[in-house]
Amino acid sequence: KTIIVNAFETGSNLDPEYRLAFFREDIGINVHHYHWHVVYPITWRPDVMGKIKDRKGELFYYMHQQMMAR
């Protein structure tokens, strides 16, 4: 009997670790997430930086909601 392993599906949706594998192992989504937090750091202070980044909380929620929807 021949056993075929699908390289694109090697986990089980019942395994909680498998559900997070996409976010841990995809370099593109990790780089995007890191870069977003570099551009919009939690420690941003307009009085020190000289620039106001309004809607930061709204953009934070939207970006993370979009990541979770994918």
XYZ file of N, CA and C in Angstrom, residues 2-67:
198
model
N 0.608 2.177 -0.889
C 1.363 3.418 -0.996
C 0.781 4.464 -0.051
N 1.657 5.120 0.695
C 1.241 6.190 1.603
C 1.662 7.514 0.994
N 0.718 8.412 0.846
C 0.995 9.728 0.272
C 0.791 10.778 1.360
N 1.813 11.597 1.562
C 1.738 12.684 2.536
C 1.650 13.991 1.768
N 0.577 14.705 1.979
C 0.389 15.991 1.326
C 1.280 17.022 2.026
N 2.237 17.577 1.292
C 3.185 18.534 1.877
C 2.508 19.836 2.291
N 1.359 20.123 1.706
C 0.661 21.367 2.023
C -0.286 21.224 3.215
N -0.500 20.021 3.676
C -1.402 19.776 4.800
C -0.788 18.715 5.697
N 0.012 19.163 6.644
C 0.718 18.203 7.499
C 0.272 18.257 8.949
N -0.770 19.016 9.238
C -1.234 19.122 10.617
C -2.709 18.816 10.719
N -3.229 18.998 11.894
C -4.646 18.761 12.146
C -5.253 20.012 12.764
N -6.398 20.409 12.260
C -7.079 21.582 12.820
C -7.519 21.364 14.257
N -7.527 20.128 14.701
C -7.894 19.835 16.084
C -6.754 20.150 17.048
N -5.546 20.270 16.517
C -4.367 20.558 17.330
C -4.219 22.077 17.492
N -4.282 22.619 18.715
C -4.156 24.068 18.913
C -2.840 24.635 18.378
N -1.765 23.870 18.443
C -0.475 24.332 17.911
C -0.555 24.558 16.408
N -1.255 23.698 15.719
C -1.370 23.799 14.263
C -2.094 25.079 13.860
N -3.063 25.487 14.649
C -3.821 26.698 14.337
C -2.947 27.948 14.373
N -1.890 27.940 15.178
C -0.995 29.097 15.285
C 0.234 28.994 14.398
N 0.446 27.861 13.768
C 1.654 27.648 12.970
C 1.800 28.694 11.871
N 0.706 29.089 11.252
C 0.758 30.071 10.176
C 1.395 31.374 10.655
N 1.003 31.831 11.836
C 1.518 33.101 12.353
C 2.956 32.984 12.840
N 3.350 31.825 13.296
C 4.718 31.653 13.794
C 5.717 31.398 12.671
N 5.293 30.749 11.605
C 6.241 30.278 10.603
C 6.257 31.078 9.310
N 5.284 31.928 9.071
C 5.246 32.714 7.840
C 6.099 33.970 8.022
N 7.212 34.030 7.307
C 8.152 35.146 7.478
C 7.536 36.470 7.028
N 6.705 36.431 5.995
C 6.100 37.658 5.487
C 5.183 38.325 6.493
N 4.320 37.542 7.107
C 3.387 38.123 8.083
C 4.134 38.580 9.334
N 5.198 37.876 9.701
C 5.989 38.287 10.862
C 6.730 39.593 10.598
N 7.285 39.742 9.397
C 7.986 40.982 9.049
C 6.999 42.147 9.005
N 5.828 41.911 8.423
C 4.806 42.961 8.364
C 4.400 43.392 9.774
N 4.162 42.441 10.639
C 3.742 42.742 12.011
C 4.833 43.511 12.756
N 6.075 43.066 12.618
C 7.195 43.755 13.267
C 7.312 45.195 12.750
N 7.256 45.356 11.420
C 7.414 46.679 10.827
C 6.290 47.616 11.265
N 5.077 47.104 11.356
C 3.958 47.934 11.790
C 4.222 48.487 13.184
N 4.748 47.642 14.067
C 5.022 48.096 15.435
C 6.243 49.018 15.505
N 7.120 48.965 14.509
C 8.227 49.929 14.440
C 7.681 51.295 14.025
N 6.776 51.311 13.050
C 6.200 52.562 12.562
C 5.244 53.174 13.580
N 4.487 52.334 14.284
C 3.525 52.796 15.285
C 3.876 52.224 16.660
N 4.968 52.672 17.263
C 5.355 52.115 18.564
C 4.398 52.551 19.675
N 4.259 51.709 20.660
C 3.377 52.010 21.802
C 3.911 53.200 22.600
N 5.212 53.429 22.520
C 5.851 54.491 23.305
C 5.912 55.826 22.567
N 5.198 55.962 21.444
C 5.242 57.191 20.655
C 4.731 58.366 21.476
N 5.549 59.397 21.570
C 5.167 60.612 22.304
C 5.292 61.804 21.365
N 4.165 62.397 20.955
C 4.200 63.515 20.010
C 5.017 64.701 20.506
N 5.013 64.952 21.816
C 5.770 66.094 22.336
C 7.274 65.890 22.184
N 7.734 64.650 22.209
C 9.162 64.347 22.055
C 9.524 64.200 20.582
N 8.685 63.494 19.822
C 8.986 63.200 18.421
C 8.673 64.364 17.482
N 7.801 65.273 17.913
C 7.466 66.415 17.070
C 6.475 66.086 15.968
N 5.809 64.948 16.038
C 4.834 64.556 15.025
C 3.694 63.802 15.697
N 2.471 64.140 15.293
C 1.300 63.472 15.856
C 0.879 62.341 14.924
N 0.689 61.171 15.483
C 0.157 60.041 14.716
C -1.232 59.751 15.268
N -2.231 60.399 14.661
C -3.590 60.200 15.147
C -4.159 58.875 14.623
N -5.228 58.440 15.210
C -5.915 57.197 14.856
C -5.056 55.962 15.101
N -4.047 56.076 15.952
C -3.149 54.943 16.202
C -3.899 53.746 16.776
N -4.784 53.978 17.718
C -5.551 52.881 18.306
C -6.469 52.223 17.297
N -7.103 53.046 16.462
C -7.986 52.510 15.422
C -7.196 51.669 14.424
N -6.046 52.167 14.006
C -5.210 51.423 13.060
C -4.662 50.145 13.686
N -4.326 50.196 14.974
C -3.849 49.010 15.685
C -4.914 47.918 15.649
N -6.129 48.285 16.012
C -7.217 47.308 16.025
C -7.472 46.772 14.625
N -7.542 47.653 13.616
C -7.844 47.245 12.250
C -6.785 46.292 11.705
N -5.503 46.625 11.898
C -4.427 45.780 11.370
C -4.470 44.397 12.003
N -4.638 44.324 13.321
C -4.670 43.024 13.990
C -5.936 42.242 13.641
N -7.046 42.930 13.459
C -8.277 42.256 13.057
C -8.111 41.652 11.668
N -7.468 42.379 10.760
C -7.239 41.861 9.414
C -6.291 40.662 9.425
N -5.272 40.711 10.272
C -4.355 39.565 10.370
C -5.090 38.324 10.865
